[in-house]
CSV table of C-alpha atoms and ligand atoms in Angstrom, one decimal:
chain,number,residue,atom,x,y,z
A,728,UNK,CA,1.0,-30.5,-8.0
A,729,UNK,CA,-1.8,-32.3,-9.9
A,730,UNK,CA,0.1,-35.5,-10.5
A,731,UNK,CA,0.1,-37.4,-7.2
A,732,UNK,CA,0.2,-41.1,-7.9
A,733,UNK,CA,2.6,-42.1,-5.2
A,734,UNK,CA,1.4,-39.8,-2.4
A,735,UNK,CA,-0.6,-41.1,0.5
A,736,UNK,CA,-4.3,-40.5,1.1
A,737,UNK,CA,-3.9,-37.6,3.5
A,738,UNK,CA,-1.8,-35.7,0.9
A,739,UNK,CA,-3.9,-36.6,-2.0
A,740,UNK,CA,-7.1,-35.5,-0.4
A,741,UNK,CA,-5.6,-31.9,-0.3
A,742,UNK,CA,-3.6,-31.9,-3.6
A,743,UNK,CA,-4.9,-34.4,-6.1
A,744,UNK,CA,-6.2,-32.7,-9.3
A,745,UNK,CA,-5.3,-29.2,-8.2
A,746,UNK,CA,-2.5,-26.9,-9.4
A,747,UNK,CA,-2.2,-23.2,-8.7
A,748,UNK,CA,-4.5,-21.3,-11.1
A,749,UNK,CA,-2.5,-20.8,-14.3
A,750,UNK,CA,-4.0,-17.4,-15.0
A,751,UNK,CA,-3.6,-15.8,-11.6
A,752,UNK,CA,-1.5,-18.1,-9.4
A,753,UNK,CA,-4.5,-18.4,-7.0
A,754,UNK,CA,-3.4,-21.2,-4.6
A,755,UNK,CA,-6.9,-22.3,-3.8
A,756,UNK,CA,-8.9,-23.8,-6.7
A,757,UNK,CA,-11.1,-20.9,-8.0
A,758,UNK,CA,-14.8,-21.3,-8.6
A,759,UNK,CA,-15.0,-21.0,-12.3
A,760,UNK,CA,-18.4,-19.3,-12.3
A,761,UNK,CA,-18.9,-19.4,-16.1
A,762,UNK,CA,-21.4,-21.0,-18.4
A,763,UNK,CA,-19.2,-21.0,-21.6
A,764,UNK,CA,-15.6,-20.8,-22.7
A,765,UNK,CA,-14.2,-18.8,-25.6
A,766,UNK,CA,-12.8,-21.0,-28.5
A,767,UNK,CA,-9.4,-20.0,-29.8
A,768,UNK,CA,-10.7,-20.1,-33.3
A,769,UNK,CA,-13.2,-22.1,-35.4
A,770,UNK,CA,-10.9,-25.1,-35.8
A,771,UNK,CA,-10.5,-25.3,-32.1
A,772,UNK,CA,-14.2,-25.3,-31.6
A,773,UNK,CA,-14.7,-28.0,-34.2
A,774,UNK,CA,-12.0,-30.2,-32.6
A,775,UNK,CA,-13.7,-29.9,-29.2
A,776,UNK,CA,-17.1,-30.7,-30.6
A,777,UNK,CA,-15.7,-33.7,-32.5
A,778,UNK,CA,-14.0,-35.0,-29.2
A,779,UNK,CA,-10.7,-34.8,-31.1
A,780,UNK,CA,-9.3,-32.4,-28.4
A,781,UNK,CA,-10.1,-32.3,-24.7
A,782,UNK,CA,-11.2,-28.9,-23.4
A,783,UNK,CA,-14.0,-26.7,-22.1
A,784,UNK,CA,-17.0,-26.0,-24.2
A,785,UNK,CA,-20.0,-25.4,-22.0
A,786,UNK,CA,-20.5,-26.0,-18.2
A,787,UNK,CA,-23.3,-28.5,-18.7
A,788,UNK,CA,-20.4,-30.8,-19.8
A,789,UNK,CA,-17.2,-29.7,-18.2
A,790,UNK,CA,-16.1,-26.9,-15.8
A,791,UNK,CA,-12.5,-26.4,-14.4
A,792,UNK,CA,-13.7,-26.4,-10.8
A,793,UNK,CA,-15.6,-29.6,-11.3
A,794,UNK,CA,-12.7,-31.1,-13.2
A,795,UNK,CA,-10.5,-30.7,-10.1
A,796,UNK,CA,-13.1,-32.4,-7.9
A,797,UNK,CA,-13.5,-35.2,-10.4
A,798,UNK,CA,-9.8,-35.9,-10.5
A,799,UNK,CA,-9.6,-35.6,-6.7
A,800,UNK,CA,-12.3,-38.2,-6.1
A,801,UNK,CA,-11.0,-40.5,-8.9
A,802,UNK,CA,-7.5,-40.4,-7.3
A,803,UNK,CA,-8.8,-41.1,-3.8
A,804,UNK,CA,-10.9,-44.1,-5.1
A,805,UNK,CA,-8.0,-45.4,-7.2
A,806,UNK,CA,-10.0,-44.9,-10.4
A,807,UNK,CA,-9.0,-43.7,-13.8
A,808,UNK,CA,-11.6,-41.0,-14.2
A,809,UNK,CA,-14.8,-39.6,-12.7
A,810,UNK,CA,-17.7,-37.5,-13.5
A,811,UNK,CA,-19.5,-35.3,-11.0
A,812,UNK,CA,-23.2,-34.6,-11.2
A,813,UNK,CA,-26.0,-32.9,-9.4
A,814,UNK,CA,-26.8,-35.5,-6.6
A,815,UNK,CA,-26.2,-39.0,-5.5
A,816,UNK,CA,-29.4,-40.2,-7.2
A,817,UNK,CA,-28.2,-38.5,-10.4
A,818,UNK,CA,-24.9,-40.4,-10.1
A,819,UNK,CA,-26.8,-43.7,-10.0
A,820,UNK,CA,-28.6,-42.9,-13.2
A,821,UNK,CA,-25.4,-41.6,-14.7
A,822,UNK,CA,-23.7,-44.9,-13.8
A,823,UNK,CA,-26.4,-47.1,-15.3
A,824,UNK,CA,-27.1,-45.0,-18.4
A,825,UNK,CA,-24.3,-46.2,-20.6
A,826,UNK,CA,-24.9,-49.8,-19.6
A,827,UNK,CA,-28.6,-50.2,-19.8
A,828,UNK,CA,-31.4,-50.2,-22.5
A,829,UNK,CA,-35.1,-51.1,-22.6
A,830,UNK,CA,-35.6,-54.6,-21.3
A,831,UNK,CA,-32.3,-54.8,-19.4
A,832,UNK,CA,-32.1,-55.3,-15.6
A,833,UNK,CA,-29.8,-54.9,-12.7
A,834,UNK,CA,-29.3,-57.1,-9.7
A,835,UNK,CA,-29.1,-55.1,-6.5
A,836,UNK,CA,-28.6,-55.8,-2.8
A,837,UNK,CA,-31.7,-55.7,-0.5
A,838,UNK,CA,-29.6,-53.6,1.9
A,839,UNK,CA,-29.7,-50.2,0.2
A,840,UNK,CA,-30.6,-46.6,1.1
A,841,UNK,CA,-34.4,-46.5,0.9
A,842,UNK,CA,-34.4,-43.8,-1.8
A,843,UNK,CA,-32.3,-46.1,-4.0
A,844,UNK,CA,-34.8,-49.0,-3.5
A,845,UNK,CA,-37.6,-46.7,-4.6
A,846,UNK,CA,-35.5,-45.4,-7.6
A,847,UNK,CA,-34.7,-49.0,-8.6
A,848,UNK,CA,-38.2,-50.5,-7.9
A,849,UNK,CA,-40.3,-47.8,-9.6
A,850,UNK,CA,-38.7,-44.9,-11.4
A,851,UNK,CA,-36.2,-46.8,-13.6
A,852,UNK,CA,-39.2,-48.8,-15.0
A,853,UNK,CA,-40.0,-45.6,-17.0
A,854,UNK,CA,-36.8,-46.2,-18.9
A,855,UNK,CA,-37.8,-49.9,-19.5
A,856,UNK,CA,-35.2,-51.0,-17.0
A,857,UNK,CA,-35.9,-53.2,-14.0
A,858,UNK,CA,-34.2,-54.4,-10.8
A,859,UNK,CA,-34.0,-57.7,-8.9
A,860,UNK,CA,-33.2,-57.4,-5.2
A,861,UNK,CA,-31.2,-60.2,-3.7
A,862,UNK,CA,-29.5,-60.9,-0.4
A,863,UNK,CA,-25.8,-60.1,-1.1
A,864,UNK,CA,-24.7,-62.3,1.8
A,865,UNK,CA,-25.6,-65.2,-0.6
A,866,UNK,CA,-23.3,-64.9,-3.6
A,867,UNK,CA,-24.9,-67.9,-5.2
A,868,UNK,CA,-28.3,-66.2,-5.1
A,869,UNK,CA,-26.7,-63.2,-6.8
A,870,UNK,CA,-25.3,-65.5,-9.5
A,871,UNK,CA,-28.7,-67.2,-9.9
A,872,UNK,CA,-30.5,-63.8,-10.3
A,873,UNK,CA,-28.2,-62.7,-13.2
A,874,UNK,CA,-29.7,-63.5,-16.6
A,875,UNK,CA,-28.9,-62.7,-20.2
A,876,UNK,CA,-30.4,-59.2,-19.8
A,877,UNK,CA,-28.6,-58.2,-16.6
A,878,UNK,CA,-26.2,-55.4,-17.2
A,879,UNK,CA,-24.9,-54.5,-13.7
A,880,UNK,CA,-24.7,-55.6,-10.1
A,881,UNK,CA,-25.3,-52.9,-7.5
A,882,UNK,CA,-24.6,-52.7,-3.8
A,883,UNK,CA,-23.4,-50.4,-1.0
A,884,UNK,CA,-20.1,-51.1,0.7
A,885,UNK,CA,-21.4,-50.0,4.1
A,886,UNK,CA,-25.1,-50.0,3.7
A,887,UNK,CA,-27.3,-47.1,4.8
A,888,UNK,CA,-28.9,-47.3,7.4
A,889,UNK,CA,-25.9,-49.0,8.7
A,890,UNK,CA,-24.7,-52.1,10.3
A,891,UNK,CA,-24.1,-54.1,7.2
A,892,UNK,CA,-20.8,-54.6,5.4
A,893,UNK,CA,-20.9,-56.1,1.9
A,894,UNK,CA,-18.3,-58.7,0.9
A,895,UNK,CA,-17.3,-56.6,-2.2
A,896,UNK,CA,-14.8,-59.2,-3.4
A,897,UNK,CA,-17.2,-62.1,-3.3
A,898,UNK,CA,-19.8,-60.2,-5.3
A,899,UNK,CA,-17.2,-58.8,-7.7
A,900,UNK,CA,-16.2,-62.4,-8.5
A,901,UNK,CA,-19.9,-63.2,-9.3
A,902,UNK,CA,-20.2,-60.1,-11.6
A,903,UNK,CA,-16.8,-60.9,-13.3
A,904,UNK,CA,-18.0,-64.5,-14.0
A,905,UNK,CA,-21.1,-63.1,-15.7
A,906,UNK,CA,-19.1,-60.5,-17.7
A,907,UNK,CA,-20.9,-57.5,-16.2
A,908,UNK,CA,-19.7,-54.6,-14.0
A,909,UNK,CA,-20.1,-54.3,-10.3
A,910,UNK,CA,-21.2,-50.8,-9.2
A,911,UNK,CA,-20.6,-49.9,-5.5
A,912,UNK,CA,-22.3,-47.0,-3.8
A,913,UNK,CA,-19.4,-45.9,-1.5
A,914,UNK,CA,-21.3,-43.0,0.1
A,915,UNK,CA,-21.4,-44.3,3.7
A,916,UNK,CA,-17.8,-45.7,3.7
A,917,UNK,CA,-16.0,-43.0,1.6
A,918,UNK,CA,-12.7,-43.9,0.0
A,919,UNK,CA,-10.9,-43.4,3.3
A,920,UNK,CA,-12.6,-46.4,4.9
A,921,UNK,CA,-13.1,-48.5,1.8
A,922,UNK,CA,-11.7,-48.5,-1.7
A,923,UNK,CA,-14.1,-50.8,-3.6
A,924,UNK,CA,-12.0,-50.8,-6.8
A,925,UNK,CA,-9.3,-52.7,-4.9
A,926,UNK,CA,-11.9,-55.3,-4.1
A,927,UNK,CA,-12.9,-55.7,-7.7
A,928,UNK,CA,-15.6,-53.1,-8.3
A,929,UNK,CA,-15.8,-51.6,-11.8
A,930,UNK,CA,-17.6,-48.4,-11.0
A,931,UNK,CA,-18.0,-46.5,-7.7
A,932,UNK,CA,-20.9,-44.0,-7.1
A,933,UNK,CA,-21.2,-41.4,-4.4
A,934,UNK,CA,-23.6,-39.0,-2.9
A,935,UNK,CA,-21.0,-36.3,-2.4
A,936,UNK,CA,-23.8,-34.6,-0.4
A,937,UNK,CA,-22.7,-36.7,2.6
A,938,UNK,CA,-19.2,-37.3,4.0
A,939,UNK,CA,-17.2,-36.1,1.0
A,940,UNK,CA,-18.6,-32.6,1.5
A,941,UNK,CA,-19.0,-33.4,5.2
A,942,UNK,CA,-20.9,-30.4,6.5
A,943,UNK,CA,-24.4,-30.5,5.0
A,944,UNK,CA,-24.1,-27.6,2.6
A,945,UNK,CA,-24.5,-28.8,-1.0
A,946,UNK,CA,-25.9,-31.6,-3.0
A,947,UNK,CA,-23.8,-33.6,-5.4
A,948,UNK,CA,-22.9,-37.0,-6.9
A,949,UNK,CA,-20.0,-38.6,-8.6
A,950,UNK,CA,-19.3,-41.8,-10.7
A,951,UNK,CA,-15.8,-43.1,-10.6
A,952,UNK,CA,-14.5,-45.6,-13.3
A,953,UNK,CA,-11.9,-48.1,-12.4
A,954,UNK,CA,-10.9,-48.2,-16.1
A,955,UNK,CA,-10.5,-52.0,-15.8
A,956,UNK,CA,-13.6,-53.3,-17.5
A,957,UNK,CA,-13.4,-54.5,-21.1
A,958,UNK,CA,-16.6,-53.1,-22.6
A,959,UNK,CA,-15.9,-54.8,-25.9
A,960,UNK,CA,-15.4,-58.3,-24.5
A,961,UNK,CA,-19.1,-59.2,-25.3
A,962,UNK,CA,-22.0,-57.5,-27.1
A,963,UNK,CA,-23.7,-56.4,-23.9
A,964,UNK,CA,-22.6,-52.8,-23.9
A,965,UNK,CA,-23.2,-51.3,-27.4
A,966,UNK,CA,-23.2,-47.7,-26.1
A,967,UNK,CA,-19.5,-48.1,-25.3
A,968,UNK,CA,-18.4,-50.7,-27.9
A,969,UNK,CA,-20.5,-49.9,-31.0
A,970,UNK,CA,-20.6,-46.9,-33.3
A,971,UNK,CA,-22.2,-43.8,-31.8
A,972,UNK,CA,-24.4,-42.0,-34.3
A,973,UNK,CA,-24.2,-38.6,-32.6
A,974,UNK,CA,-20.4,-38.7,-33.1
A,975,UNK,CA,-20.3,-39.9,-36.7
A,976,UNK,CA,-20.0,-43.5,-35.9
A,977,UNK,CA,-17.2,-43.2,-33.4
A,978,UNK,CA,-16.8,-46.1,-31.0
A,979,UNK,CA,-16.1,-44.9,-27.4
A,980,UNK,CA,-14.2,-47.9,-26.2
A,981,UNK,CA,-12.1,-48.2,-29.3
A,982,UNK,CA,-11.3,-44.4,-29.3
A,983,UNK,CA,-10.9,-43.7,-25.6
A,984,UNK,CA,-9.8,-47.1,-24.3
A,985,UNK,CA,-9.8,-47.2,-20.5
A,986,UNK,CA,-11.4,-43.7,-20.4
A,987,UNK,CA,-14.4,-44.8,-22.5
A,988,UNK,CA,-16.9,-44.8,-19.7
A,989,UNK,CA,-15.9,-41.4,-18.4
A,990,UNK,CA,-15.9,-39.8,-21.8
A,991,UNK,CA,-19.3,-41.3,-22.6
A,992,UNK,CA,-20.6,-40.0,-19.3
A,993,UNK,CA,-19.6,-36.4,-20.2
A,994,UNK,CA,-20.2,-36.4,-24.0
A,995,UNK,CA,-23.5,-38.2,-23.9
A,996,UNK,CA,-24.6,-38.5,-20.2
A,997,UNK,CA,-24.1,-34.9,-19.0
A,998,UNK,CA,-24.7,-33.5,-22.5
A,999,UNK,CA,-28.2,-35.1,-22.8
A,1000,UNK,CA,-29.4,-35.9,-19.3
A,1001,UNK,CA,-28.0,-32.5,-18.0
A,1002,UNK,CA,-27.6,-33.6,-14.4
A,1003,UNK,CA,-24.7,-31.2,-14.0
A,1004,UNK,CA,-23.0,-30.3,-10.7
A,1005,UNK,CA,-22.7,-26.5,-10.3
A,1006,UNK,CA,-19.2,-25.2,-9.6
A,1007,UNK,CA,-20.2,-23.7,-6.2
A,1008,UNK,CA,-21.1,-27.2,-5.1
A,1009,UNK,CA,-17.8,-28.5,-6.4
A,1010,UNK,CA,-16.0,-25.8,-4.4
A,1011,UNK,CA,-17.8,-26.8,-1.1
A,1012,UNK,CA,-17.0,-30.4,-1.7
A,1013,UNK,CA,-13.4,-29.8,-2.5
A,1014,UNK,CA,-13.2,-27.9,0.8
A,1015,UNK,CA,-14.8,-30.8,2.6
A,1016,UNK,CA,-12.6,-33.5,1.1
A,1017,UNK,CA,-9.4,-31.7,2.3
A,1018,UNK,CA,-10.3,-32.9,5.9
A,1019,UNK,CA,-12.0,-36.3,4.9
A,1020,UNK,CA,-9.6,-38.6,6.7
A,1021,UNK,CA,-9.5,-36.5,9.9
A,1022,UNK,CA,-13.3,-36.4,10.0
A,1023,UNK,CA,-13.8,-40.0,9.2
A,1024,UNK,CA,-11.4,-41.1,12.0
A,1025,UNK,CA,-13.4,-39.0,14.5
A,1026,UNK,CA,-16.7,-40.2,13.1
A,1027,UNK,CA,-15.6,-43.8,13.6
A,1028,UNK,CA,-14.1,-43.2,17.1
A,1029,UNK,CA,-17.3,-41.4,18.2
A,1030,UNK,CA,-19.6,-44.0,16.6
A,1031,UNK,CA,-17.8,-46.9,18.4
A,1032,UNK,CA,-18.1,-45.1,21.8
A,1033,UNK,CA,-21.8,-44.2,21.4
A,1034,UNK,CA,-22.7,-47.7,20.0
A,1035,UNK,CA,-20.9,-49.4,22.8
A,1036,UNK,CA,-22.8,-47.3,25.3
A,1037,UNK,CA,-26.2,-47.9,23.7
A,1038,UNK,CA,-25.5,-51.7,23.5
A,1039,UNK,CA,-25.2,-52.0,27.2
A,1040,UNK,CA,-28.3,-49.8,28.0
A,1041,UNK,CA,-31.5,-51.6,29.1
A,1042,UNK,CA,-33.8,-49.3,27.3
A,1043,UNK,CA,-32.3,-50.4,24.0
A,1044,UNK,CA,-33.2,-53.6,22.2
A,1045,UNK,CA,-30.2,-54.0,19.9
A,1046,UNK,CA,-27.6,-51.9,18.1
A,1047,UNK,CA,-26.5,-52.8,14.5
A,1048,UNK,CA,-23.1,-51.3,14.1
A,1049,UNK,CA,-20.4,-53.4,12.3
A,1050,UNK,CA,-17.8,-51.7,14.5
A,1051,UNK,CA,-19.1,-53.5,17.5
A,1052,UNK,CA,-17.4,-56.8,18.4
A,1053,UNK,CA,-20.8,-58.4,18.8
A,1054,UNK,CA,-21.8,-57.6,15.1
A,1055,UNK,CA,-22.0,-60.5,12.7
A,1056,UNK,CA,-20.2,-58.2,10.2
A,1057,UNK,CA,-17.2,-57.3,12.6
A,1058,UNK,CA,-14.9,-59.8,11.0
A,1059,UNK,CA,-15.9,-58.8,7.4
A,1060,UNK,CA,-15.2,-55.2,8.4
A,1061,UNK,CA,-11.5,-56.0,9.0
A,1062,UNK,CA,-11.3,-57.2,5.4
A,1063,UNK,CA,-13.5,-54.6,3.6
A,1064,UNK,CA,-13.0,-51.4,5.7
A,1065,UNK,CA,-10.3,-52.1,8.3
A,1066,UNK,CA,-10.1,-48.4,9.5
A,1067,UNK,CA,-13.7,-48.7,10.7
A,1068,UNK,CA,-17.3,-49.2,10.0
A,1069,UNK,CA,-18.2,-45.5,9.5
A,1070,UNK,CA,-20.4,-43.2,11.5
A,1071,UNK,CA,-23.8,-44.5,10.6
A,1072,UNK,CA,-25.7,-47.1,12.5
A,1073,UNK,CA,-29.2,-48.0,13.8
A,1074,UNK,CA,-30.5,-49.0,17.2
A,1075,UNK,CA,-33.9,-50.3,18.2
A,1076,UNK,CA,-35.7,-48.7,21.1
A,1077,UNK,CA,-37.8,-50.7,23.6
A,1078,UNK,CA,-41.2,-49.2,23.2
A,1079,UNK,CA,-41.3,-49.4,19.4
A,1080,UNK,CA,-42.6,-46.8,17.0
A,1081,UNK,CA,-44.1,-44.4,19.7
A,1082,UNK,CA,-40.9,-44.4,21.8
A,1083,UNK,CA,-38.8,-43.6,18.7
A,1084,UNK,CA,-41.0,-40.7,17.8
A,1085,UNK,CA,-40.7,-39.3,21.4
A,1086,UNK,CA,-37.0,-39.8,21.4
A,1087,UNK,CA,-36.3,-37.8,18.2
A,1088,UNK,CA,-38.4,-35.0,19.7
A,1089,UNK,CA,-36.4,-34.9,22.9
A,1090,UNK,CA,-32.9,-34.9,21.5
A,1091,UNK,CA,-31.1,-31.6,21.8
A,1092,UNK,CA,-27.7,-32.1,20.1
A,1093,UNK,CA,-28.9,-34.6,17.5
A,1094,UNK,CA,-31.0,-32.9,14.8
A,1095,UNK,CA,-33.9,-34.9,13.3
A,1096,UNK,CA,-33.1,-34.5,9.6
A,1097,UNK,CA,-33.1,-36.6,6.4
A,1098,UNK,CA,-29.4,-36.4,5.9
A,1099,UNK,CA,-26.2,-38.1,7.0
A,1100,UNK,CA,-22.5,-37.6,6.9
A,1101,UNK,CA,-22.5,-34.1,8.6
A,1102,UNK,CA,-20.1,-32.9,11.2
A,1103,UNK,CA,-23.2,-32.5,13.3
A,1104,UNK,CA,-24.9,-35.6,14.8
A,1105,UNK,CA,-28.1,-36.4,13.1
A,1106,UNK,CA,-31.0,-38.8,13.8
A,1107,UNK,CA,-33.9,-40.1,11.7
A,1108,UNK,CA,-36.8,-42.5,12.2
A,1109,UNK,CA,-36.4,-44.2,8.8
A,1110,UNK,CA,-39.7,-46.1,8.9
A,1111,UNK,CA,-41.7,-42.9,9.0
A,1112,UNK,CA,-39.4,-40.9,6.7
A,1113,UNK,CA,-36.7,-42.1,4.2
A,1114,UNK,CA,-38.0,-45.6,4.1
A,1115,UNK,CA,-41.8,-44.9,4.3
A,1116,UNK,CA,-42.4,-45.6,0.6
A,1117,UNK,CA,-41.2,-49.2,1.1
A,1118,UNK,CA,-43.3,-52.1,2.2
A,1119,UNK,CA,-42.8,-53.2,5.8
A,1120,UNK,CA,-41.0,-56.3,4.5
A,1121,UNK,CA,-38.6,-54.0,2.5
A,1122,UNK,CA,-38.1,-51.8,5.6
A,1123,UNK,CA,-37.2,-54.8,7.7
A,1124,UNK,CA,-34.9,-56.1,4.9
A,1125,UNK,CA,-33.2,-52.7,4.8
A,1126,UNK,CA,-32.8,-52.7,8.6
A,1127,UNK,CA,-35.3,-49.8,9.0
A,1128,UNK,CA,-38.2,-51.4,10.9
A,1129,UNK,CA,-40.7,-49.3,13.0
A,1130,UNK,CA,-38.7,-49.5,16.3
A,1131,UNK,CA,-35.4,-48.5,14.6
A,1132,UNK,CA,-33.7,-45.2,14.7
A,1133,UNK,CA,-30.7,-44.3,12.5
A,1134,UNK,CA,-27.9,-42.2,13.9
A,1135,UNK,CA,-25.3,-40.4,11.9
A,1136,UNK,CA,-22.7,-39.7,14.5
A,1137,UNK,CA,-20.9,-36.4,14.1
A,1138,UNK,CA,-17.5,-35.1,15.2
A,1139,UNK,CA,-18.6,-33.5,18.5
A,1140,UNK,CA,-17.5,-34.8,21.9
A,1141,UNK,CA,-18.8,-38.4,22.2
A,1142,UNK,CA,-19.6,-37.9,25.9
A,1143,UNK,CA,-22.0,-35.0,25.1
A,1144,UNK,CA,-23.7,-37.2,22.5
A,1145,UNK,CA,-24.1,-40.0,25.0
A,1146,UNK,CA,-25.6,-37.6,27.6
A,1147,UNK,CA,-28.1,-36.3,25.0
A,1148,UNK,CA,-29.2,-39.8,24.1
A,1149,UNK,CA,-29.4,-40.7,27.8
A,1150,UNK,CA,-31.8,-37.8,28.7
A,1151,UNK,CA,-33.9,-38.4,25.6
A,1152,UNK,CA,-34.1,-42.2,26.2
A,1153,UNK,CA,-35.2,-41.5,29.8
A,1154,UNK,CA,-38.1,-39.3,28.6
A,1155,UNK,CA,-39.0,-41.6,25.6
A,1156,UNK,CA,-39.2,-44.8,27.6
A,1157,UNK,CA,-40.7,-43.4,30.9
B,998,PLP,C1,-26.1,-44.4,0.4
B,998,PLP,C2,-26.8,-43.3,-0.3
B,998,PLP,N1,-26.7,-43.3,-1.7
B,998,PLP,C3,-27.3,-42.4,-2.4
B,998,PLP,C4,-28.0,-41.4,-1.8
B,998,PLP,C5,-28.7,-40.3,-2.7
B,998,PLP,O1,-27.9,-39.2,-2.6
B,998,PLP,P1,-28.5,-37.7,-2.9
B,998,PLP,O2,-29.4,-37.4,-1.7
B,998,PLP,O3,-27.3,-36.8,-2.9
B,998,PLP,O4,-29.2,-37.8,-4.2
B,998,PLP,C6,-28.1,-41.3,-0.4
B,998,PLP,C7,-28.9,-40.3,0.3
B,998,PLP,O5,-29.1,-40.3,1.4
B,998,PLP,C8,-27.5,-42.3,0.4
B,998,PLP,O6,-27.5,-42.3,1.7
């Protein structure tokens, strides 16, 4: 049952992309733990290497377990194709790689995961790329920041560390008007809560490390293509619209049409950058995705309950969770992710930096880790960890100031989580 276009989300998350194994009938998708694949004959090998036939050559490029995961995520996101890779950060590079070149820039939201701010502020400069950070609540400022060398607009649907919902449609309209793609990091929302392509996004990236796998076992990333962008409409995307020397002058867009981006990501991106997902990781993520909707509903239900409790507590300064009626983003949430604002949010502790540090040490159920999207509840003091490479101004802009803790609410019993926070707050603010 690989062809699932009319089925609903809960069915697709179990079946999309998968059929019983043709060799053995195995019902579960096997882990194809192989590096290479035997060619039928020399002509078959030549056709595969020329991209005249689709098939398996070498697991740096394609692997049958990964292929199931790619199709599953593409289906859940409403995309036409997807490519998995070794981490969420790898996915960001993979998404930008076909679009960018030396001297080109991206316009990105100020509200991003701290690691992404670092990647975009510093590391991409080594490729001759640059990034301008803009407040995405101001679409005109986004439009003003786009120049002739801008090749993409980048934001998170529900931003990590939480509390912020992006008006994806408004920013997609700005990107459309400029003739460039909008890339959405949908890690914190997942396609169950938000489908950015339906709001006009061209590409969706994921850290599959988080909610898609859901249990903190493996690293991974994914880039999903909507298949809706016309890469040949202007001369901005030569990697996709112009002849590719490595394939005898073939033009990816002309040859593969709507699948151009996905084919380029495999045939050039994975081939040469080598950020490949291993099939064991693909297996764990496939297992996780089977229960995505069930987990996300519970994450949201628990997050609302814990955030409401924290909001009324005197020891707490404020809670930034878009699922709270008091949030400035509550209304936008109904439009962008009506099933809920996810399981991630921040709160500020009275007592500042020192109280935060004490609190993370006192928590018993919450683990102090640099991760999110696990079934277990997690906590982190972003200013001293994930966001410590940022300036204080960037930390504040990202919602990760010194008195702020980020919670990733798990799927345990919410009352136990509240009791744990209560005892730790008492000790931290004594
Ligand atoms: C929203 C978001 N995007 C991307 C990443 C990077 O993903 P990875 O750690 O899998 O490289 C993270 C990691 O925390 C994240 O939270």
